[in-house]
Each structure stands twice: as C-alpha cells, then as structure tokens.
Amino acid sequence: MQANTTRGFLWSDVETRTLLDIWGEQDIQAALDGNFRNSFVYRDVARRLGAMGFERTPEQCRVRIKSLKRQYLLAREGNLRNNGQYHKISKFYGTMERILSSRLALDPQEFVEGGAGAEETGEGLEEDAEDVQDAYSEGAGECYPAETEVKLEYPTVPIPIPVKVTVGTSARPPNSSQPASNLSARAPKRPRKRRSNFPMEKMMEQFLEQSAQAEENFYRLEEQRLQAEDRRRETEHARELHMLQMLGQMFSSMSSSRAVSSTVGSAASPSKPPPPVRPPVISSASHSHVRRPSAQTDCFSQQSQSLSAETQALAFERYFTLGSSAHRGMDEDIFSLVKTIIPPLTSKKHKGQDGRIGIIGGCQDYTGAPYFAAISALKVGADLSHVFCTKDAATVIKSYSPELIVHPVLDSLNAVEEIEKWLPRLHAVVVGPGLGREDVLLKTAKEVIEKSKARDIPVVIDADGLWLVTQQPSVIQGYQKGILTPNFMEFTRLYEALHHEPMNAGDRQRSVLQLSAAMGNVTVVLKGDQDLISDGSKVYSCSIEGSGRRCGGQGDLLSGSLGVLAHWAHSAPEIKARSLNPSVVAAFGACSLTRWCNNQAFQRHGRSTTTTDMIQEIGPAFRKLFES
C-alpha cells in the first residue's frame, strides 16, 4: 500500500490542544455537520493553526482529528465497561467529551469500519483499519504511557456497540482482513436514515451542483467588484487631472493684480488675455492647511468663480510643492528642466540606448538593496540593469526578478577586471547598495570608482559606499559627475571626517554647502524632511510632500532612479546650454520622484507601506510629475 506522507508527524501536547481548540469552535463544527465534503474546512483549520505558529497541512490536521476521535471512542466505551480503566487511552478525553457532547451521537462504525460520515467520505475499511494502527502509533510517539498498553492488548478486542435491529436487516458479511470483522458479523450495521424516495446519491449530486453554482457566483461577483474598483480609481484619477487642468486655466486667466482678494472673474479680459502667471509655491510649513479640491467637477466649476487667489494657491500646492521659500523660482526652473532631459519614446531606438545602469553591491547579508536600486532604474526608464554582487548573493537576487542581469563577481580574485569589462557598456554606476563593509569588497568598490571616473561616467554613491568615502574622501573628491546621497547619520559622519568639528544641525543648508565645497563641488543630496541638494555654489530644496513612513529600501529607490536621470541629464544638450550642473537637475528629479512615490504608497497602505509598494508607484508618479 502506498505510504501516506501525512502520517507519522508527531504532534506535541500544545499543538494538539491548539488544534482541538480550533476544531471545537462553533463555526468549524457547524461546517463539518452541514457538508459531506470538508476539505475546505480543514484548510481553514490548517490556516488558523498556522496563524498560531504551527505549520500543518490540512490532511495532517484531518488525520490527527480522526485519530483523536478513535481514541476518545475507545476510551468512552472502555470507561462504560470497566469503570474508567480505559480512560487513559485518550489523553485529551475531557476536551473531546466537551466538543463532541454537543453534537449528535457518534456512530462507532464510522471509525472502525470506515463508513462515510459527515466528515470522512469515500474511505474504505482497509484504510480505516490502517488509521487505527496510526492512532495507536501516534499516541506511542507522543510518549503517552498508557497508550502503549492499548497497542499491545486491545486493538483486536471487538467493541460491543448497541445496534437497533430492524425487520428485514441482514448482517454484513465478515471481512477477514480487519480486526473489526467479528463485530460486523455479530451485529448488523445500523442503517442510516434516508428520505423516502430520495436516495443519497441524488442528494449528493444536488449538493455538489449547488456548491459549484455558489462558487461560480462568488467568483463572478468578485470579478465584477474588482472591475468596478478599477473603474472607480481610473475615474478618480481622471477627475483629479481634469481639476488640475482647470486650476491651470484659472491661473493663466488671472490678472496681474496682486491683491489677494481679487477673483478669477474680475481678472479675465475677453479682448486681451493676461500673461500667464507662474503657480505660487508655498513652503512646507503650510502643508497642514492644504485642502483637496472637491470630487465633483461641476460643483467645483460653480464655486471656482468665488475662490480667492490664496485658496487657489493652496489647492495647487496640494499637487506641486516644490522648493523652499528662499529659492522658489530657482527650484521651479530646475523642475521644468527635469522634464527636458526625459528622452522621448520612439520606435527608432534600440535596446540600451536609454540607459544601461550598473549596481555595485549585494552580499550575503544584504540582497534587497541592490535589487531595489536596479529595479527602480528599470521602472524609471533604463533599458538594462546590471548587478555586480558576491557569489552567494547572486542566486537570491536573480530569484527576485528575471529583469535583472546579475554578475556574481564582486568577491572573486579578479573582480575589478571582470567589472571593468562591462564598464564600456554602462552609462552610469551606483556604488553602495548592499555592499557591506568588508575590506575586500570596499577595496574592489574603490577601484571600480576609479575606473568609472577614468571613463567619465556618472557615479552615484550611497549606503556602504559612503562609508568608503568617509574613510577615503579622495576616492570621489573633485569629480564633477559624482553624486553622494547620505541620510542624516551618514552626512554627519562625512562632515565631521572632513571638517574635524561637530556639524551645526540647526543650519543644514549651510552644512550641505560646506560639505559639497570641501568635496570639490561634488553634488551632495541630504535626505530628510526636505531633501537639500548642493553642488558647492547653491543649495536647492525639494519639499514635495512625502510621508512619515521610513522603511528600509527608500534610499535604494532614490539611488537607482538617480543613476538613470544622471545619465539623461549629462547627455541632454538643453542642460549644457543653460550652464547648470546636470547632476543637480538629476538629483532634484530623483528626489521629487521618490517623495511622490512615498506619498502615493502611504495613501494606499498607511503604516504598512514598504519599498515594494513604492516601486509600484514609480510609473504613475513619473507620468504625473514629468509627462503630464
């Protein structure tokens, strides 16, 4: 007989009691009593058991319950016959008595002869007899002293079962292969009650048809609900875009008068339209006063004539909050330049033309960071993402996504040579996500940075790569295409390493300016409640509304997207014509994109927001910020 893989797993006392508590719940018992097929019930039992910390399959739960019911039945019959001598057969007799006492009287033939019951259908006599042996062997495996005696003495003893004899009922033929055959020969099995002129087979057929129909109806309704939810989201998004366009039209029709109380209607002139007015940008201190526009477009259009210029500015700031109060116009100019570096999508391009990004990082302890950086680069618009990691991290990173090209060479003896072969094909490198702080890996990263500088490609340094820069600032000092993306702690370490004095936390803009100048005008991005960007000459602030959620991996999303935008910015002729640092433009675009993804993911998921949720928002956020 083929072995049953669900048997033979030992159950501890705590696990068995937990199983009985779940199995004894009222909804489980009601489901078992009302259904002939109960696989879905035991799937629910296994799921609840897993939630309590015990991983078991539905079949293991079913076999264990079946074994406990047999032990309980033997103990109950023995208790009636011998004044409690057989009470030791079932260690959980009290619990089973409490659960089963509220149900209908158990038919012992269900557990001895394998008759089809409300909970087990289609199991024959041979399999049930084998389950009896399993029940005793499980009891012995769980170190129940009294159950060993039962195994040696009592399995072959027939259990007398009261049977109601009816006229015309014949005894069941004995089966020599099972110990319970004598019982069948002595007393005929009690016939089950059936409805007159309504056989069980027909009832079962109708029940299965109704179950299949109910399941089909459920899936159809669920599909309709999901489709309605998608349509609702699309409609809401289109309505927001429409209202935003209306706001832009109202701003363009406002008069040049600066009186706050002037209305849109008084500013319009049919003969000579006023010049367009730049949307005002309000500092982050006013974020708490921003109100979202009404969801009804027609209602909004009726009230728009009475809105003041101040209210319109607050509504517009809900979508575009760029720059600090000191550099509003300057930051808006940078944001408009970000749109100019986005390459158009045409059918004439070939694979790799829009960007091939290399991620230097990924070790046994940190496999998520290089994945987040590489997949973010692809989501922003790069054609190819390469990950150069250690050998033991390669398989894990590959399993995350088939979109990535993974090279397990970072810890090899000729790691620099292996990576250098790919540098001519790369447009930018991101050093640090998941790199670790082992001396061998840091040395390899240093040499890769030197090789990248020699090829004049943008280098973004983040995470453990900043630890390398703190120890050896000269590795990137003075390189105009280098970009550092420290958080506050990393920035503090780097600042104190270069200036040999504590940083003034109260004046972060001055500190960012000083650090960038000390690094030879390398672009520095200080991440925080407002991202501060400086190339040593000016400080730019990106204050697009994000969220209070700070989960691991958000910095990797920034560094990966920044690698792509840095390649686009240094390749765009418009930036060179404006005599503006392309790295600053790329950094501003990457910060805006990351903060908007954070905001949108937080609105959907709240406190449970993760970086994976943010990555799903890259596409919609990119279209809203740079392509709308």
XYZ file of C-alpha atoms in Angstrom:
628
model
C 0.000 0.000 0.000
C 1.403 3.406 -0.908
C 2.744 5.343 2.043
C 0.746 8.294 3.236
C 3.128 11.215 3.724
C 0.674 12.972 6.022
C 1.055 10.367 8.733
C 3.963 9.867 11.062
C 4.420 13.503 12.045
C 4.478 13.746 15.834
C 2.188 16.239 17.497
C 3.147 17.931 20.735
C 0.656 18.438 23.554
C 0.490 22.187 22.992
C -0.006 21.740 19.257
C -2.738 19.124 19.785
C -4.607 21.290 22.303
C -4.419 24.239 19.910
C -5.794 22.037 17.116
C -8.674 20.882 19.339
C -9.483 24.458 20.367
C -9.748 25.462 16.695
C -11.621 22.294 15.683
C -14.075 22.765 18.546
C -15.087 26.273 17.533
C -18.767 26.634 16.718
C -18.319 27.681 13.077
C -15.991 24.751 12.348
C -18.368 22.239 13.915
C -21.311 23.737 12.031
C -19.393 23.476 8.743
C -18.454 19.847 9.434
C -22.038 18.879 10.305
C -23.516 20.522 7.224
C -21.150 19.310 4.489
C -20.204 15.965 3.003
C -17.008 17.346 1.536
C -14.938 19.024 4.190
C -11.561 19.668 2.593
C -12.208 23.406 2.715
C -12.994 23.139 6.443
C -9.664 21.504 7.218
C -7.895 24.028 5.027
C -9.391 26.705 7.272
C -8.308 24.731 10.362
C -4.737 24.479 8.997
C -4.738 28.198 8.214
C -5.834 29.117 11.755
C -3.304 26.683 13.194
C -0.595 28.340 11.096
C -1.642 31.725 12.438
C -0.986 30.351 15.939
C 2.565 29.379 14.925
C 2.096 25.685 13.995
C 2.609 24.771 10.333
C 0.484 21.742 9.388
C -1.207 20.650 6.184
C -4.988 20.201 6.024
C -4.517 16.452 5.586
C -2.325 16.229 8.698
C -4.998 18.067 10.693
C -7.715 15.762 9.388
C -5.746 12.580 10.220
C -4.910 13.876 13.694
C -8.559 14.719 14.462
C -9.599 11.297 13.170
C -7.047 9.622 15.428
C -8.195 11.611 18.471
C -11.829 10.686 17.824
C -10.923 6.979 17.703
C -9.001 7.255 20.939
C -11.927 9.073 22.509
C -14.412 6.419 21.318
C -12.288 3.550 22.659
C -11.854 5.366 25.954
C -15.566 6.075 26.267
C -16.628 2.501 25.565
C -13.936 1.144 27.877
C -14.961 3.570 30.601
C -18.514 2.296 30.475
C -17.405 -1.344 30.575
C -14.617 -1.294 33.150
C -15.298 1.619 35.472
C -12.781 4.018 33.964
C -9.917 1.583 33.331
C -9.647 2.659 29.709
C -9.763 6.370 30.416
C -6.010 6.531 29.827
C -6.415 5.660 26.153
C -7.279 9.265 25.287
C -5.082 11.909 26.875
C -7.464 14.599 25.664
C -10.640 12.771 26.721
C -12.081 15.758 28.577
C -11.618 18.136 25.659
C -13.097 15.660 23.170
C -16.018 14.976 25.534
C -16.770 18.715 25.744
C -16.673 19.160 21.964
C -18.491 16.013 20.867
C -21.130 16.041 23.599
C -22.851 18.950 21.831
C -23.047 17.030 18.556
C -25.202 14.102 17.561
C -24.331 10.704 18.976
C -21.261 9.287 17.240
C -21.628 6.123 15.209
C -18.693 3.897 16.203
C -18.869 2.188 12.821
C -17.570 5.416 11.257
C -14.232 4.976 12.988
C -13.964 1.189 12.918
C -15.360 0.209 9.543
C -14.667 3.448 7.644
C -18.263 4.242 6.775
C -18.920 7.549 5.008
C -19.696 10.137 7.666
C -20.285 13.836 7.760
C -16.546 14.410 7.982
C -14.910 11.498 6.078
C -16.391 10.185 2.854
C -15.080 7.609 0.491
C -12.618 5.912 2.896
C -12.818 2.135 2.876
C -12.386 -0.432 5.594
C -8.790 -1.188 4.739
C -7.634 2.396 5.026
C -9.520 2.943 8.305
C -8.011 -0.139 9.822
C -4.625 1.278 8.957
C -5.632 4.561 10.560
C -6.421 2.677 13.765
C -2.836 1.474 13.867
C -1.656 5.008 13.128
C -3.727 6.329 16.006
C -2.025 3.987 18.430
C 1.418 4.572 16.939
C 0.907 8.363 17.191
C -0.046 8.015 20.805
C 3.078 5.997 21.490
C 5.224 8.521 19.627
C 3.928 11.305 21.854
C 5.062 9.486 24.984
C 1.653 8.670 26.413
C 2.461 5.806 28.784
C -0.992 4.286 28.847
C -1.316 4.152 25.070
C 1.498 1.617 24.753
C -0.569 -0.844 26.779
C -3.522 -0.312 24.444
C -1.385 -1.086 21.440
C -0.242 -4.401 22.928
C -3.533 -5.649 24.348
C -6.700 -4.147 22.974
C -6.688 -3.399 19.224
C -8.077 -6.871 18.415
C -10.802 -6.806 21.096
C -14.199 -6.239 19.484
C -16.116 -3.313 20.889
C -19.751 -4.039 21.636
C -21.915 -1.399 20.021
C -25.636 -1.148 20.625
C -27.433 -1.599 17.345
C -31.089 -1.097 16.686
C -32.218 -4.187 14.787
C -34.911 -3.629 12.240
C -37.022 -6.128 10.413
C -35.518 -7.332 7.195
C -31.982 -6.178 8.020
C -29.312 -8.707 7.157
C -25.870 -8.920 8.783
C -22.912 -7.601 6.917
C -20.549 -10.301 5.579
C -17.387 -10.623 7.669
C -14.096 -9.310 6.400
C -11.176 -11.448 7.456
C -8.601 -8.749 6.746
C -9.729 -6.452 9.596
C -9.882 -6.939 13.363
C -13.370 -5.468 13.499
C -14.894 -8.168 11.281
C -16.321 -10.094 14.253
C -18.282 -7.016 15.236
C -19.839 -6.816 11.793
C -20.732 -10.493 11.924
C -22.411 -10.213 15.288
C -24.473 -7.097 14.851
C -25.572 -5.588 11.535
C -24.667 -2.025 10.854
C -27.395 0.415 11.721
C -28.886 1.764 8.503
C -28.699 5.488 8.093
C -31.867 7.465 7.879
C -32.731 8.491 4.372
C -35.580 10.390 2.983
C -38.172 8.225 1.422
C -37.982 8.051 -2.377
C -34.958 10.366 -2.302
C -31.689 8.362 -2.461
C -28.446 9.644 -1.012
C -26.778 9.708 -4.420
C -29.320 12.194 -5.703
C -28.912 14.383 -2.635
C -25.146 14.350 -3.070
C -25.462 15.247 -6.746
C -27.732 18.184 -5.972
C -25.446 19.339 -3.196
C -22.406 19.286 -5.469
C -24.267 21.171 -8.174
C -25.377 23.817 -5.706
C -21.850 24.145 -4.319
C -20.362 24.551 -7.787
C -23.011 27.116 -8.694
C -22.424 29.065 -5.472
C -18.668 29.085 -6.052
C -19.133 30.266 -9.636
C -21.437 33.051 -8.482
C -18.927 34.123 -5.854
C -16.064 34.377 -8.333
C -18.258 36.240 -10.809
C -19.311 38.766 -8.184
C -15.714 39.161 -7.008
C -14.557 39.823 -10.557
C -17.296 42.417 -11.007
C -16.274 44.074 -7.751
C -12.628 44.283 -8.828
C -13.584 45.701 -12.209
C -15.783 48.306 -10.540
C -12.925 49.211 -8.205
C -10.563 49.664 -11.163
C -13.072 51.858 -12.958
C -13.565 53.921 -9.818
C -9.823 54.517 -9.480
C -9.468 55.454 -13.131
C -12.404 57.838 -12.862
C -10.997 59.449 -9.730
C -7.587 59.852 -11.364
C -9.122 61.396 -14.482
C -11.213 63.737 -12.328
C -8.141 64.914 -10.421
C -6.291 65.575 -13.671
C -9.283 67.471 -15.003
C -9.488 69.640 -11.908
C -5.760 70.287 -12.105
C -6.153 71.458 -15.702
C -8.989 73.731 -14.636
C -6.775 75.230 -11.950
C -4.062 75.851 -14.502
C -6.534 77.577 -16.800
C -7.758 79.762 -13.965
C -4.220 80.773 -13.053
C -3.444 81.608 -16.661
C -6.525 83.862 -16.811
C -5.791 85.763 -13.606
C -4.913 89.392 -13.927
C -1.534 90.759 -12.981
C -3.068 92.401 -9.934
C -1.509 91.090 -6.714
C -4.467 91.801 -4.488
C -5.223 88.588 -2.640
C -8.959 89.272 -2.621
C -9.281 89.627 -6.407
C -11.386 86.884 -8.027
C -10.848 84.931 -11.207
C -13.791 86.582 -12.956
C -12.514 90.121 -12.389
C -9.064 89.157 -13.705
C -10.249 87.840 -17.064
C -10.314 90.135 -20.140
C -12.015 88.957 -23.377
C -10.119 91.403 -25.600
C -6.614 90.967 -24.221
C -5.845 87.871 -22.200
C -3.423 88.457 -19.354
C 0.029 86.919 -19.416
C 0.342 83.517 -17.698
C 1.233 83.661 -14.042
C 3.638 81.152 -12.504
C 1.886 78.965 -9.933
C 2.952 80.093 -6.476
C 4.822 77.609 -4.314
C 4.252 77.583 -0.603
C 6.757 76.420 1.972
C 6.357 73.116 3.775
C 5.075 74.875 6.903
C 1.687 75.327 5.240
C 1.223 71.664 4.314
C -1.226 71.026 7.118
C -3.595 73.697 5.790
C -3.853 72.279 2.279
C -7.333 71.164 1.312
C -8.024 68.802 -1.522
C -10.360 70.072 -4.321
C -13.923 68.788 -4.397
C -14.504 65.463 -6.098
C -17.443 66.733 -8.157
C -16.237 68.640 -11.224
C -19.419 70.526 -11.936
C -19.735 71.648 -8.331
C -16.129 72.760 -8.405
C -16.714 74.805 -11.585
C -19.668 76.593 -9.966
C -17.609 77.583 -6.922
C -14.415 78.426 -8.795
C -15.561 81.974 -9.597
C -15.699 82.810 -5.886
C -12.336 81.339 -4.904
C -9.686 83.803 -3.878
C -6.173 83.674 -5.249
C -4.891 82.433 -1.892
C -7.294 79.479 -1.845
C -6.355 78.565 -5.425
C -2.683 78.640 -4.499
C -3.302 76.304 -1.581
C -5.203 73.886 -3.787
C -2.486 73.956 -6.424
C 0.194 73.351 -3.785
C -1.539 70.043 -2.981
C -0.075 68.699 -6.201
C 3.083 70.740 -6.693
C 5.023 71.736 -3.586
C 8.461 72.456 -4.972
C 11.284 74.361 -3.373
C 11.763 76.351 -0.216
C 10.750 79.940 0.377
C 14.309 81.123 -0.303
C 14.595 79.509 -3.737
C 11.074 79.180 -5.123
C 11.675 80.498 -8.606
C 15.051 78.787 -8.807
C 13.615 75.371 -7.872
C 10.748 75.737 -10.319
C 13.241 76.365 -13.085
C 15.098 73.177 -12.146
C 11.874 71.187 -12.086
C 10.994 72.406 -15.563
C 14.485 71.417 -16.715
C 13.964 67.879 -15.421
C 11.197 67.452 -17.983
C 13.564 68.450 -20.791
C 16.066 65.682 -20.039
C 13.464 62.891 -20.379
C 14.220 61.117 -23.688
C 11.182 60.609 -25.952
C 9.920 57.099 -26.605
C 10.192 56.304 -30.325
C 10.234 53.106 -32.348
C 13.584 54.064 -33.918
C 15.589 53.406 -30.739
C 17.461 50.215 -29.978
C 17.833 48.320 -26.714
C 20.160 50.041 -24.284
C 20.013 53.474 -25.861
C 18.008 54.979 -22.980
C 20.356 53.755 -20.316
C 22.424 50.815 -19.078
C 22.955 51.094 -15.330
C 25.378 49.114 -13.160
C 24.767 48.487 -9.442
C 27.914 47.694 -7.425
C 26.725 45.941 -4.281
C 24.980 42.927 -2.850
C 26.429 40.438 -0.376
C 25.125 37.520 1.644
C 23.561 39.729 4.327
C 22.117 42.407 2.018
C 20.345 41.216 -1.135
C 17.308 43.512 -1.142
C 19.146 46.842 -1.534
C 20.788 46.103 -4.930
C 17.500 44.677 -6.184
C 15.566 47.813 -5.175
C 18.136 50.070 -6.856
C 18.283 48.005 -10.055
C 14.528 47.520 -10.455
C 13.929 51.231 -9.748
C 16.307 52.114 -12.569
C 14.308 49.909 -14.921
C 10.993 51.345 -13.736
C 12.208 54.921 -14.335
C 13.186 54.135 -17.897
C 16.581 52.450 -18.161
C 16.751 49.647 -20.703
C 19.139 47.353 -18.806
C 20.180 46.964 -15.165
C 23.326 45.061 -14.190
C 24.016 43.946 -10.612
C 27.620 43.110 -9.681
C 27.381 41.199 -6.402
C 29.067 38.409 -4.449
C 28.632 34.810 -5.470
C 26.422 33.801 -2.520
C 24.033 36.722 -3.143
C 23.619 36.224 -6.886
C 21.082 33.393 -6.770
C 18.911 35.257 -4.273
C 18.902 38.483 -6.301
C 18.148 36.575 -9.503
C 15.146 34.991 -7.840
C 13.682 38.427 -7.115
C 13.230 39.367 -10.769
C 14.180 37.958 -14.181
C 14.539 41.530 -15.455
C 17.968 41.978 -13.839
C 21.358 40.904 -15.204
C 23.299 39.534 -12.224
C 27.097 39.047 -12.224
C 28.460 37.025 -9.221
C 31.969 38.503 -9.412
C 32.281 41.057 -6.606
C 34.176 38.722 -4.235
C 36.274 36.964 -6.878
C 40.050 37.388 -7.082
C 39.818 39.262 -10.395
C 36.662 41.222 -9.522
C 37.953 44.557 -10.865
C 38.913 43.029 -14.196
C 35.539 41.301 -14.517
C 33.637 44.525 -13.813
C 35.939 46.649 -15.960
C 34.986 44.559 -18.995
C 31.413 45.817 -18.628
C 32.172 49.494 -17.935
C 32.309 50.485 -21.650
C 28.720 49.282 -21.963
C 27.409 51.153 -18.907
C 26.130 54.745 -18.842
C 26.215 55.171 -15.036
C 27.164 53.199 -11.932
C 25.590 53.168 -8.476
C 28.037 52.091 -5.756
C 26.991 51.010 -2.285
C 23.525 49.372 -2.055
C 24.053 46.191 -0.044
C 27.846 46.409 -0.431
C 28.752 45.640 3.170
C 31.890 46.829 4.957
C 34.334 44.004 4.345
C 37.759 45.309 3.383
C 37.928 43.193 0.223
C 34.594 44.490 -1.073
C 35.407 48.110 -0.181
C 38.747 47.841 -1.971
C 37.019 46.490 -5.078
C 34.432 49.282 -4.937
C 37.197 51.892 -4.692
C 38.931 50.581 -7.791
C 35.650 50.421 -9.707
C 35.008 54.084 -8.849
C 38.484 54.981 -10.159
C 37.854 53.069 -13.386
C 34.449 54.759 -13.802
C 35.993 58.203 -13.297
C 38.528 57.392 -15.981
C 35.671 56.637 -18.389
C 33.884 59.894 -17.390
C 30.534 58.307 -16.487
C 28.262 59.445 -13.619
C 28.901 57.755 -10.268
C 26.199 57.696 -7.568
C 27.459 56.662 -4.117
C 25.042 55.555 -1.417
C 24.844 53.410 1.748
C 28.079 51.482 2.420
C 29.759 53.317 -0.446
C 29.512 56.446 1.714
C 31.362 54.570 4.458
C 34.215 54.142 1.964
C 34.114 57.879 1.119
C 34.203 58.736 4.839
C 37.390 56.687 5.230
C 38.938 57.875 1.932
C 37.322 61.110 0.660
C 39.810 61.381 -2.192
C 38.144 58.490 -3.997
C 35.424 60.844 -5.321
C 36.670 64.294 -4.327
C 36.604 66.781 -7.194
C 34.768 64.506 -9.639
C 32.014 66.680 -11.149
C 29.898 63.705 -12.202
C 29.918 62.227 -8.716
C 26.772 62.338 -6.562
C 26.561 61.479 -2.854
C 23.184 60.610 -1.283
C 23.674 60.438 2.511
C 20.992 60.322 5.151
C 21.452 62.464 8.271
C 23.716 59.996 10.126
C 25.891 59.331 7.069
C 26.081 63.058 6.361
C 27.165 63.779 9.959
C 29.990 61.222 9.790
C 31.187 62.551 6.448
C 31.022 66.196 7.564
C 32.975 65.573 10.774
C 35.569 63.496 8.899
C 36.287 66.398 6.536
C 35.916 69.396 8.878
C 37.117 67.760 12.126
C 34.415 69.557 14.087
C 30.776 68.864 15.011
C 28.144 69.777 12.462
C 25.672 72.563 13.158
C 22.388 70.645 12.962
C 20.378 73.865 13.177
C 21.668 75.158 9.834
C 21.644 72.183 7.495
C 21.682 74.241 4.313
C 24.974 75.818 5.299
C 26.378 72.411 6.256
C 25.411 70.908 2.891
C 27.012 73.825 1.070
C 30.215 73.475 3.107
C 30.447 69.711 2.619
C 29.956 69.948 -1.134
C 32.612 72.634 -1.381
C 35.021 70.568 0.750
C 34.444 67.582 -1.559
C 35.441 69.626 -4.593
C 31.935 70.684 -5.652
C 30.631 67.116 -5.786
C 26.819 67.101 -5.768
C 25.517 66.192 -2.288
C 21.906 65.152 -1.570
C 20.999 65.292 2.126
C 17.837 63.203 2.581
C 15.346 64.311 5.218
C 12.016 66.020 5.719
C 13.209 68.299 2.920
C 15.862 66.979 0.545
C 18.711 69.501 0.309
C 20.826 69.448 -2.856
C 24.042 71.400 -3.374
C 26.982 71.484 -5.768
C 29.027 73.845 -3.592
C 27.641 77.031 -5.123
C 23.930 76.968 -4.282
C 21.503 74.964 -2.179
C 18.258 73.659 -3.649
C 15.377 72.267 -1.623
C 12.895 69.636 -2.785
C 9.917 69.632 -0.454
C 7.316 67.642 -2.349
C 5.074 66.137 0.271
C 6.178 62.638 1.262
C 5.042 60.751 4.350
C 6.150 59.874 7.852
C 6.884 56.269 6.856
C 10.625 55.457 6.844
C 11.096 51.817 5.868
C 14.310 50.262 4.603
C 14.998 50.492 0.875
C 13.707 54.002 0.111
C 17.257 55.290 -0.312
C 17.954 52.483 -2.794
C 14.956 53.600 -4.846
C 16.439 57.116 -4.892
C 19.943 55.977 -5.883
C 18.688 53.674 -8.654
C 16.458 56.321 -10.228
C 19.193 58.931 -9.775
C 21.617 56.810 -11.800
C 19.261 56.873 -14.787
C 18.436 60.583 -14.510
C 22.149 61.440 -14.156
C 22.867 59.710 -17.472
C 19.978 61.559 -19.140
C 20.968 64.924 -17.644
C 24.642 64.700 -18.679
C 23.535 63.681 -22.192
C 20.925 66.435 -22.635
C 22.077 69.433 -24.717
C 19.478 71.706 -23.077
C 21.213 71.454 -19.707
C 24.610 72.277 -21.125
C 23.156 75.323 -22.896
C 21.752 76.622 -19.579
C 25.141 76.336 -17.836
C 23.535 74.435 -14.969
C 25.049 71.445 -13.229
C 23.356 68.348 -14.758
C 23.907 66.372 -11.566
C 21.819 68.896 -9.618
C 18.967 68.615 -12.149
C 19.094 64.816 -11.977
C 19.172 64.850 -8.177
C 16.176 67.183 -7.997
C 14.179 64.953 -10.341
C 15.065 61.772 -8.425
C 14.161 63.345 -5.070
C 10.827 64.594 -6.429
C 10.002 61.165 -7.851
C 10.945 59.285 -4.668
C 8.974 61.580 -2.377
C 5.886 61.394 -4.596
C 6.080 57.579 -4.695
C 6.329 57.608 -0.903
C 3.279 59.845 -0.646
C 1.115 57.802 -3.004
C 2.073 54.455 -1.463
C 1.379 55.812 2.019
C -2.090 56.973 0.976
C -2.882 53.432 -0.153
C -1.194 51.352 2.555
C -0.656 53.668 5.514
C 1.598 52.331 8.249
C 2.163 49.055 6.389
C 3.841 50.814 3.436
C 7.040 49.134 2.208
C 9.535 49.924 -0.529
C 7.881 47.306 -2.740
C 4.682 49.362 -2.561
C 6.624 52.486 -3.503
C 8.182 50.791 -6.533
C 4.697 50.027 -7.844
C 4.024 53.787 -7.832
C 7.068 54.765 -9.938
C 5.235 54.557 -13.271
C 2.178 56.654 -12.311
C 4.325 59.131 -10.358
C 6.729 59.587 -13.279
C 3.861 60.307 -15.670
C 2.223 62.746 -13.255
C 5.395 64.711 -12.498
C 7.314 64.711 -15.769
C 4.994 63.726 -18.627
C 1.622 65.342 -17.827
